[in-house]
mmCIF file of C-alpha atoms in Angstrom:
data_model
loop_
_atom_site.group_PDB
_atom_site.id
_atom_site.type_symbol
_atom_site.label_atom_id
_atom_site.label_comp_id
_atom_site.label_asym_id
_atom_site.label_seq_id
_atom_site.Cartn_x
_atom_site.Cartn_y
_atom_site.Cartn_z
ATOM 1 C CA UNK A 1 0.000 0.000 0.000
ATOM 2 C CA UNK A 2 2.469 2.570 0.942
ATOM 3 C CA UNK A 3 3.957 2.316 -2.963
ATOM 4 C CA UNK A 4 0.985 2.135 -4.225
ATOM 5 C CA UNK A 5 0.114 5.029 -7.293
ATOM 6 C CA UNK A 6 -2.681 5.836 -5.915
ATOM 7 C CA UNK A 7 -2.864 8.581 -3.492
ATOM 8 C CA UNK A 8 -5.762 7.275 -1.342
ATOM 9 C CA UNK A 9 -3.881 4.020 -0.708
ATOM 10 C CA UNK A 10 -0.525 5.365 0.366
ATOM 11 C CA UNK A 11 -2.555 7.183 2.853
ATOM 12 C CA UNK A 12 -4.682 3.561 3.660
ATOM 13 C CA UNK A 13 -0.979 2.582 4.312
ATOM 14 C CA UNK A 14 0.587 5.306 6.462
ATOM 15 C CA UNK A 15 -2.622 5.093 8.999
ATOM 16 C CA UNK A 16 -2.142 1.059 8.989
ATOM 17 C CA UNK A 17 1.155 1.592 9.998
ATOM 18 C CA UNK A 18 0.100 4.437 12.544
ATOM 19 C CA UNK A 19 -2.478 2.193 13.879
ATOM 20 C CA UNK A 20 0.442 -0.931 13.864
ATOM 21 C CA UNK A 21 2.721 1.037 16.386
ATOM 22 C CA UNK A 22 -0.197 0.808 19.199
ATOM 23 C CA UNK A 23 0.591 2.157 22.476
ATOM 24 C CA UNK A 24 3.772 0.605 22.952
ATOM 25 C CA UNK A 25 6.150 1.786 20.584
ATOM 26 C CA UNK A 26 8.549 -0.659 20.979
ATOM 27 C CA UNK A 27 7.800 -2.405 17.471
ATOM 28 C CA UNK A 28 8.699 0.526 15.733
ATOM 29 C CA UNK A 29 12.735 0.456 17.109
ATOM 30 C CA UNK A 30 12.810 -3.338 15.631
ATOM 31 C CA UNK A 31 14.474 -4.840 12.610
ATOM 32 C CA UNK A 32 11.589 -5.977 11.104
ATOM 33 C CA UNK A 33 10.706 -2.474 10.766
ATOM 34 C CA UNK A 34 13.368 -1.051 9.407
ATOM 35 C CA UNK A 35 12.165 -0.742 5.675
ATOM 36 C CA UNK A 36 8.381 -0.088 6.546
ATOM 37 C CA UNK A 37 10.173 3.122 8.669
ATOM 38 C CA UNK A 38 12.165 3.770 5.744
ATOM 39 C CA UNK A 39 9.506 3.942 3.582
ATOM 40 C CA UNK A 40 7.134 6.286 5.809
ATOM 41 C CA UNK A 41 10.248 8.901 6.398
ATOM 42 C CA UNK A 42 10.576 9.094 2.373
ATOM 43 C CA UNK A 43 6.592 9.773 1.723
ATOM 44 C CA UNK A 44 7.168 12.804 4.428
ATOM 45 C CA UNK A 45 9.596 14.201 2.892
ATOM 46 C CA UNK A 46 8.893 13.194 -0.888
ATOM 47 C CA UNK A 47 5.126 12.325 -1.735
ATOM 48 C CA UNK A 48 3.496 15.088 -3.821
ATOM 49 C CA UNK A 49 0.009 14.403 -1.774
ATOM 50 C CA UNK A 50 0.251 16.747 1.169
ATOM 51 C CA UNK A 51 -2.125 14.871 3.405
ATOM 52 C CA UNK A 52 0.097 12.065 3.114
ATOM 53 C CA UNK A 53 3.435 14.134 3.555
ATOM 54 C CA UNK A 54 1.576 15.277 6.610
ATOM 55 C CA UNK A 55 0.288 11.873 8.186
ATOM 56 C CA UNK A 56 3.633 10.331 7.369
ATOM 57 C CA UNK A 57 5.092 13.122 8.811
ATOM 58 C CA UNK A 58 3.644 12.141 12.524
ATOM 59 C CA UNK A 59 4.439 8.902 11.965
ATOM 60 C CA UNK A 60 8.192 9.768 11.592
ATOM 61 C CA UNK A 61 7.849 11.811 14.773
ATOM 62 C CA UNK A 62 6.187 9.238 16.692
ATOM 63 C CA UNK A 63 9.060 6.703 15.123
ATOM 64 C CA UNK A 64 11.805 9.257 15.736
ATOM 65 C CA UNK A 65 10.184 9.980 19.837
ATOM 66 C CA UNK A 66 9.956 5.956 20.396
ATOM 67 C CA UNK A 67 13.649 5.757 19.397
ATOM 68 C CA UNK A 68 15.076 8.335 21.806
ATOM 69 C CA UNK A 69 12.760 6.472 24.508
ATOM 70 C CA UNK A 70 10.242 8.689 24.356
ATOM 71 C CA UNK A 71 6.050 7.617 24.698
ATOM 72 C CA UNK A 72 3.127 8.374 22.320
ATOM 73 C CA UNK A 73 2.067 10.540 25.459
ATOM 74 C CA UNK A 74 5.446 12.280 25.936
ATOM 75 C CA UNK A 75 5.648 13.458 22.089
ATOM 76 C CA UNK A 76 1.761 14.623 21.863
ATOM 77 C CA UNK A 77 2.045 14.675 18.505
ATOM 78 C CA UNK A 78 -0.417 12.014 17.488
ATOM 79 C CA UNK A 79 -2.937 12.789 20.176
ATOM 80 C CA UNK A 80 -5.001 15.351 18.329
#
């Protein structure tokens, strides 16, 4: 989904992996993420859709908070 032509879709993609990370973002920090991550940093910097530059956007914060062993509560970024 997240390389998928269609703008709607890459969205679809970016709130399944939103939705993926949970409460715990532990998941996010492991291997088998690495590429989804990957992906999800280069739609907020690179998609030409702007709602999806945005949601991916908060993903990567949420990704980049979870890494420097921060909570979904402590970064508020997701919570509105």
């Amino acid at each position: 989904m997240l390389t998928d032509p269609r703008p709607s879709h890459r969205l679809a993609g970016v709130w399944v992996v939103q939705r993926s990370l949970g409460v715990s973002l532990e998941p996010a920090v492991g291997m088998k993420w690495e590429r989804v991550v990957g992906r999800i940093r280069w739609l907020a910097d690179e998609d030409g859709d702007e709602a999806i530059r945005r949601r991916a956007g908060l993903v990567t914060h949420r990704v980049n908070a979870a890494m420097q062993g921060l909570g979904p509560r402590s970064s508020g970024v997701l919570s509105a």
